[in-house]
Coordinates of C-alpha atoms and ligand atoms in Angstrom, one line a residue:
M530 CA 30.5 47.8 -52.7
P531 CA 32.5 49.7 -50.2
S532 CA 30.3 52.2 -48.5
S533 CA 32.8 54.7 -47.2
T534 CA 36.3 55.9 -47.9
P535 CA 38.7 53.1 -47.1
P536 CA 41.9 53.7 -45.0
P537 CA 44.8 54.7 -47.2
C538 CA 47.1 51.9 -48.4
V539 CA 50.4 51.5 -46.5
P540 CA 53.1 51.2 -49.1
L541 CA 55.1 48.1 -48.3
E542 CA 58.9 48.6 -48.4
P543 CA 60.5 45.3 -49.4
T544 CA 62.8 44.2 -46.6
S545 CA 64.5 41.3 -48.4
Q546 CA 65.2 39.9 -51.8
P547 CA 62.4 37.9 -53.3
G548 CA 62.9 34.1 -53.2
P549 CA 63.4 32.0 -56.3
G550 CA 59.8 30.7 -56.4
L551 CA 58.1 27.8 -54.6
R552 CA 57.7 24.4 -56.2
D553 CA 54.7 22.3 -55.4
S554 CA 54.8 18.6 -54.7
F555 CA 54.6 17.9 -58.5
G556 CA 57.5 20.1 -59.4
R557 CA 55.5 23.0 -60.8
V558 CA 56.8 26.5 -60.0
I559 CA 53.9 28.4 -58.4
D560 CA 54.5 32.1 -59.0
Y561 CA 51.1 33.6 -60.1
L562 CA 48.5 34.9 -57.6
R563 CA 44.9 35.8 -58.5
V564 CA 43.6 38.2 -56.0
S565 CA 40.0 39.1 -55.5
V566 CA 39.5 42.5 -54.0
T567 CA 35.8 42.3 -53.6
D568 CA 33.1 39.7 -54.0
A569 CA 30.6 42.4 -55.0
C570 CA 29.6 42.9 -58.7
N571 CA 27.6 45.4 -60.7
L572 CA 26.4 42.7 -63.1
R573 CA 24.5 39.5 -62.4
C574 CA 25.6 37.2 -65.2
V575 CA 23.2 34.3 -65.3
Y576 CA 25.9 31.7 -65.2
C577 CA 27.8 33.4 -62.4
L578 CA 25.5 35.0 -59.8
P579 CA 21.9 34.7 -58.7
A580 CA 19.6 37.7 -59.6
R581 CA 19.4 38.6 -55.9
A582 CA 23.0 38.0 -55.0
R583 CA 24.1 39.0 -51.5
F584 CA 27.7 40.1 -50.8
Q585 CA 29.9 39.9 -47.8
P586 CA 29.9 42.6 -45.1
R587 CA 32.9 45.0 -45.4
D588 CA 34.6 43.7 -42.2
M589 CA 34.9 40.2 -43.7
L590 CA 37.1 41.6 -46.5
L591 CA 40.8 42.1 -46.2
T592 CA 41.6 45.7 -45.6
D593 CA 44.1 47.5 -47.9
E594 CA 46.8 47.1 -45.2
E595 CA 46.2 43.4 -44.8
L596 CA 46.1 42.8 -48.5
V597 CA 49.2 44.7 -49.3
R598 CA 51.1 43.0 -46.4
L599 CA 50.1 39.6 -47.8
L600 CA 51.1 40.6 -51.3
G601 CA 54.5 41.6 -50.0
L602 CA 54.8 38.1 -48.5
F603 CA 53.8 36.4 -51.7
A604 CA 56.4 38.5 -53.5
R605 CA 59.0 37.4 -51.0
S606 CA 57.9 33.8 -51.6
G607 CA 58.8 34.2 -55.3
F608 CA 55.4 35.1 -56.8
R609 CA 56.0 37.2 -59.9
K610 CA 52.6 37.8 -61.4
V611 CA 49.5 39.2 -59.8
R612 CA 46.0 39.6 -61.4
F613 CA 43.3 41.5 -59.6
T614 CA 39.8 40.3 -60.0
G615 CA 36.5 39.9 -58.1
G616 CA 33.5 40.2 -58.0
E617 CA 34.1 43.3 -59.9
P618 CA 37.5 44.7 -58.9
T619 CA 36.8 48.3 -60.1
L620 CA 34.1 48.6 -57.4
R621 CA 36.9 48.6 -54.8
S622 CA 37.5 52.3 -54.3
S623 CA 41.1 51.8 -53.4
L624 CA 42.0 49.6 -56.4
V625 CA 44.4 52.2 -57.9
E626 CA 46.3 52.4 -54.6
I627 CA 46.4 48.6 -54.3
V628 CA 47.7 48.3 -57.8
A629 CA 50.3 51.0 -57.1
A630 CA 51.5 49.3 -53.9
T631 CA 51.7 45.9 -55.7
S632 CA 53.6 47.2 -58.6
R633 CA 56.2 48.7 -56.3
L634 CA 56.9 45.3 -54.7
R635 CA 60.3 43.9 -55.5
G636 CA 59.9 40.7 -57.5
I637 CA 56.4 41.4 -59.0
E638 CA 56.9 41.6 -62.7
R639 CA 53.3 41.8 -64.1
V640 CA 50.1 43.2 -62.7
G641 CA 46.9 42.5 -64.6
L642 CA 43.2 43.1 -64.0
T643 CA 40.1 41.0 -65.0
T644 CA 37.0 43.3 -65.2
N645 CA 33.6 43.6 -66.9
G646 CA 34.9 47.0 -68.1
L647 CA 31.8 49.0 -67.1
L648 CA 33.9 51.4 -64.9
L649 CA 37.1 51.2 -66.9
G650 CA 36.3 54.4 -68.8
Q651 CA 36.9 56.3 -65.6
Q652 CA 39.8 54.2 -64.2
A653 CA 42.0 53.0 -67.0
G654 CA 44.4 56.0 -67.1
A655 CA 44.9 56.0 -63.3
L656 CA 45.4 52.2 -63.3
R657 CA 48.0 52.3 -66.0
A658 CA 49.8 55.2 -64.2
A659 CA 49.7 53.0 -61.0
G660 CA 51.6 50.2 -62.9
L661 CA 48.9 48.0 -64.3
H662 CA 50.1 46.2 -67.5
S663 CA 47.0 44.5 -68.9
V664 CA 43.3 44.1 -68.7
N665 CA 41.1 41.2 -69.6
V666 CA 37.6 42.5 -70.3
S667 CA 34.7 40.1 -70.1
I668 CA 32.1 40.5 -72.9
D669 CA 29.8 37.6 -73.7
S670 CA 27.9 39.3 -76.6
L671 CA 28.3 42.4 -78.8
D672 CA 24.5 42.5 -79.1
Q673 CA 23.0 44.8 -76.5
D674 CA 19.8 42.7 -76.1
R675 CA 21.7 39.5 -75.6
F676 CA 24.3 41.3 -73.4
G677 CA 21.5 42.5 -71.2
R678 CA 19.9 39.0 -71.1
I679 CA 23.2 37.5 -70.0
T680 CA 24.3 40.2 -67.5
R681 CA 20.8 41.1 -66.3
R682 CA 21.9 44.7 -66.1
G683 CA 24.6 47.0 -67.5
D684 CA 25.1 48.8 -70.8
L685 CA 27.3 47.3 -73.4
R686 CA 28.3 50.9 -74.6
D687 CA 30.0 51.5 -71.2
V688 CA 32.0 48.3 -71.6
L689 CA 33.1 49.4 -75.1
A690 CA 34.0 52.9 -73.8
G691 CA 36.0 51.1 -71.1
I692 CA 38.0 49.2 -73.7
E693 CA 38.7 52.4 -75.6
A694 CA 40.0 54.0 -72.5
A695 CA 42.2 51.0 -71.8
R696 CA 43.6 51.3 -75.3
A697 CA 44.2 55.0 -75.0
A698 CA 46.0 54.4 -71.7
G699 CA 48.3 51.9 -73.4
L700 CA 47.1 48.8 -71.5
Q701 CA 47.4 45.4 -73.2
I702 CA 43.9 44.1 -73.9
K703 CA 42.3 40.6 -74.0
I704 CA 38.6 39.9 -74.3
N705 CA 37.0 37.0 -72.4
C706 CA 33.8 35.4 -73.5
V707 CA 32.2 32.6 -71.5
V708 CA 30.4 30.4 -74.0
C709 CA 27.0 29.1 -72.8
R710 CA 25.1 26.5 -74.8
G711 CA 22.0 28.0 -76.4
L712 CA 22.8 31.5 -75.1
N713 CA 25.8 32.9 -77.0
D714 CA 27.4 30.0 -78.9
G715 CA 26.2 31.1 -82.3
E716 CA 26.4 34.6 -83.9
D717 CA 28.0 36.0 -80.8
I718 CA 31.2 34.0 -81.1
I719 CA 31.4 35.0 -84.8
D720 CA 31.0 38.7 -83.9
L721 CA 33.6 38.5 -81.1
A722 CA 36.1 36.6 -83.3
R723 CA 35.6 39.2 -86.0
L724 CA 37.1 41.9 -83.7
T725 CA 40.5 40.2 -84.2
L726 CA 40.4 41.0 -87.9
V727 CA 41.0 44.7 -87.0
E728 CA 42.2 44.8 -83.4
P729 CA 45.5 43.4 -82.1
W730 CA 43.6 41.7 -79.2
Q731 CA 43.3 38.1 -78.1
V732 CA 39.6 37.2 -77.9
R733 CA 39.3 34.1 -75.7
F734 CA 36.4 31.7 -75.6
I735 CA 36.1 30.1 -72.1
E736 CA 34.3 26.9 -71.4
E737 CA 31.5 27.3 -68.9
M738 CA 32.5 25.6 -65.6
P739 CA 30.0 24.0 -63.1
F740 CA 29.8 25.7 -59.7
R741 CA 27.2 24.0 -57.5
K742 CA 26.3 27.3 -55.7
S743 CA 25.4 29.1 -58.9
A744 CA 24.1 26.0 -60.8
H745 CA 23.4 27.0 -64.4
A746 CA 22.0 24.2 -66.6
S747 CA 24.2 24.8 -69.6
A748 CA 27.4 24.3 -67.4
Q749 CA 26.5 20.6 -67.4
H750 CA 27.1 20.5 -71.2
P751 CA 29.8 23.0 -72.1
V752 CA 30.3 23.7 -75.8
P753 CA 33.4 21.8 -77.0
E754 CA 36.2 23.8 -78.5
E755 CA 36.0 21.7 -81.7
Q756 CA 32.5 22.8 -82.3
L757 CA 33.4 26.5 -81.9
L758 CA 36.4 26.1 -84.1
A759 CA 34.1 24.5 -86.8
R760 CA 31.8 27.5 -86.6
L761 CA 34.6 30.0 -86.9
R762 CA 36.1 28.0 -89.9
A763 CA 32.7 28.1 -91.6
A764 CA 32.5 31.9 -91.2
F765 CA 36.1 32.9 -91.8
G766 CA 38.0 30.1 -93.4
E767 CA 40.9 27.9 -92.0
L768 CA 42.4 29.1 -88.8
E769 CA 46.1 29.0 -88.2
L770 CA 47.2 27.2 -85.0
L771 CA 49.8 29.3 -83.2
N772 CA 52.7 28.3 -80.8
G773 CA 52.7 24.8 -82.3
G774 CA 49.6 24.2 -80.1
R775 CA 51.4 25.1 -76.9
L776 CA 49.3 27.1 -74.5
D777 CA 49.6 30.8 -74.1
G778 CA 48.7 31.1 -70.4
E779 CA 45.6 28.8 -70.4
A780 CA 44.6 29.4 -74.0
R781 CA 45.2 27.4 -77.2
V782 CA 45.6 30.2 -79.7
F783 CA 44.7 30.5 -83.4
R784 CA 44.7 33.3 -86.0
L785 CA 41.8 33.9 -88.4
P786 CA 43.0 34.5 -92.0
N787 CA 44.6 38.0 -92.3
A788 CA 43.7 38.9 -88.7
R789 CA 45.7 41.3 -86.6
G790 CA 44.7 39.7 -83.3
T791 CA 44.2 36.1 -82.2
V792 CA 41.5 33.9 -80.8
G793 CA 42.1 31.7 -77.9
F794 CA 40.2 28.7 -76.4
I795 CA 40.3 28.1 -72.7
S796 CA 38.8 24.7 -72.1
P797 CA 39.3 23.6 -68.4
V798 CA 36.6 21.0 -68.6
S799 CA 37.3 19.2 -72.0
R800 CA 41.0 20.0 -72.2
P801 CA 42.3 20.5 -68.7
F802 CA 45.6 22.4 -68.4
C803 CA 46.2 21.5 -64.7
G804 CA 49.7 20.2 -65.5
D805 CA 50.7 23.8 -66.4
C806 CA 48.9 25.5 -63.5
N807 CA 51.2 27.9 -61.7
R808 CA 48.7 29.8 -59.5
L809 CA 47.1 30.2 -56.2
R810 CA 44.0 32.3 -55.5
L811 CA 43.4 34.7 -52.6
T812 CA 39.7 35.6 -52.1
A813 CA 38.5 39.0 -50.9
D814 CA 37.8 37.6 -47.5
G815 CA 41.3 36.4 -47.1
V816 CA 41.1 32.7 -48.0
L817 CA 43.8 31.0 -50.0
R818 CA 42.5 28.5 -52.5
M819 CA 44.8 26.0 -54.2
C820 CA 42.6 25.1 -57.1
L821 CA 39.7 27.1 -58.6
L822 CA 37.5 24.0 -58.8
R823 CA 38.2 22.4 -55.4
D824 CA 36.8 23.5 -52.1
E825 CA 40.0 23.1 -49.9
E826 CA 41.0 26.4 -48.4
I827 CA 43.5 28.0 -46.0
H828 CA 42.2 30.9 -43.9
L829 CA 44.7 33.7 -43.8
R830 CA 42.4 36.5 -42.5
M831 CA 41.9 34.9 -39.2
L832 CA 45.6 34.4 -38.8
L833 CA 46.3 38.0 -39.8
R834 CA 43.8 39.3 -37.3
G835 CA 45.1 37.0 -34.6
G836 CA 48.5 38.7 -34.8
A837 CA 50.4 36.2 -37.0
S838 CA 54.0 37.0 -37.7
D839 CA 55.4 37.4 -41.2
Q840 CA 57.1 34.1 -40.8
A841 CA 53.9 32.3 -39.8
L842 CA 52.2 33.7 -42.9
L843 CA 55.1 32.8 -45.1
D844 CA 54.8 29.2 -43.7
Q845 CA 51.1 29.2 -44.7
I846 CA 51.9 30.3 -48.2
K847 CA 54.5 27.5 -48.5
L848 CA 52.0 25.0 -47.0
A849 CA 49.4 26.0 -49.6
V850 CA 51.9 25.5 -52.4
I851 CA 52.8 22.0 -51.1
A852 CA 49.1 21.2 -50.6
K853 CA 48.2 22.2 -54.2
P854 CA 46.5 19.3 -55.8
W855 CA 47.6 18.0 -59.2
G856 CA 44.3 19.0 -60.9
H857 CA 40.6 19.6 -60.6
G858 CA 38.2 16.7 -59.9
L859 CA 35.6 17.3 -62.6
P860 CA 36.3 13.9 -64.3
D861 CA 35.6 12.2 -61.0
Q862 CA 32.4 14.2 -60.4
V863 CA 34.1 16.4 -57.8
F864 CA 32.4 19.8 -58.2
P865 CA 33.2 23.1 -56.4
A866 CA 30.3 23.6 -54.0
N867 CA 31.2 26.2 -51.3
R868 CA 31.6 29.3 -53.4
T869 CA 30.5 30.8 -56.7
M870 CA 33.2 31.9 -59.2
S871 CA 32.7 35.6 -58.2
E872 CA 33.2 34.6 -54.5
I873 CA 36.5 33.0 -55.4
G874 CA 37.8 35.4 -58.0
G875 CA 37.8 34.2 -61.6
Ligands
SAM672 N1 33.8 41.0 -62.8 C1 35.1 40.6 -63.5 C2 34.7 40.1 -64.9 O1 33.6 40.2 -65.3 O2 35.7 39.8 -65.6 C3 36.0 39.6 -62.8 C4 35.3 38.5 -62.0 S1 34.5 37.3 -63.1 C5 34.0 36.1 -61.9 C6 35.9 36.6 -63.9 C7 35.5 35.8 -65.1 O3 34.9 34.6 -64.7 C8 34.6 36.4 -66.1 O4 35.2 36.4 -67.4 C9 33.4 35.6 -66.0 O5 32.7 35.6 -67.2 C10 34.0 34.2 -65.7 N2 33.0 33.3 -65.1 C11 32.1 33.4 -64.2 N3 31.4 32.3 -63.9 C12 31.9 31.4 -64.8 C13 31.7 30.0 -65.0 N4 30.7 29.3 -64.4 N5 32.4 29.3 -66.0 C14 33.4 30.0 -66.6 N6 33.7 31.3 -66.4 C15 33.0 32.0 -65.5

């Protein structure tokens, strides 16, 4: 967590029109950037972080100026959508200023945030005013005991208050639940899906992914989507498949009978959606990652601090897009090993 007041953000004035978007070597338009603003987190979810997690020293992280400069270059390269994540992004004390600077960039059309929601109660209004469009809030159980067992700390009531604040601020809301075998794959998914009967939200069930550095046994045997669907069908009746089965982002989407909202399934292991992947990831320490689940990286922080010109950085962004692999390597037993999900930015 940042220990002192960070330097103020330098608003970036766009100097040229954004480009039309970069195509990778497979013809995909890459126009979505996930940006981690800190690797630190105020939870220690058992599948994500060790109980005694250690975080990077402050000087390893991109400063606000460095980050906003890079975001301007991504916008110039044709990136249209930015999602801030972490670690826990609300721990970065300058998050509102970073969101404001990003939403002012010519070419950026959508700015989202993925958060555990604990601090959203205090920040939702300011984030919305800064230009944030949507929040994805992670909740793996609506039962305080199980929530505590999964997250090892934190109070579910604060998360729920955070969601209320997001609603009051007018932010679009999605709920993310990582399903872990034997932990929250029973009652919890029924409780979470039930929210969609009254709320207009999308509740998404995410398959647990295997990260070597945060090895969690159940990630070796993710719960298949079909099994979760069968449980929901038994509890609520037949679900309606929406969009003709086409993905909404990464999710296959259904509606429970008479529901206001929807349930989505994000199944990167059993139903990979790499063919539709349109994103790069920028870690809090300034590393560009072409695939969440592959270790190859391009180090931008060192270039930035070595005095690289805008053109040199634009060339690196282009190179990353060209180097983007077709898909992850899980079917070939290639597992991400150098970082945890929270060190990358989920
Ligand atoms: N702290 C924020 C949050 O809780 O949403 C943002 C960062 S967190 C790393 C982003 C998302 O990644 C969360 O929904 C989290 O549950 C998910 N995640 C972490 N480890 C995962 C894993 N091994 N497999 C699937 N999702 C994971």
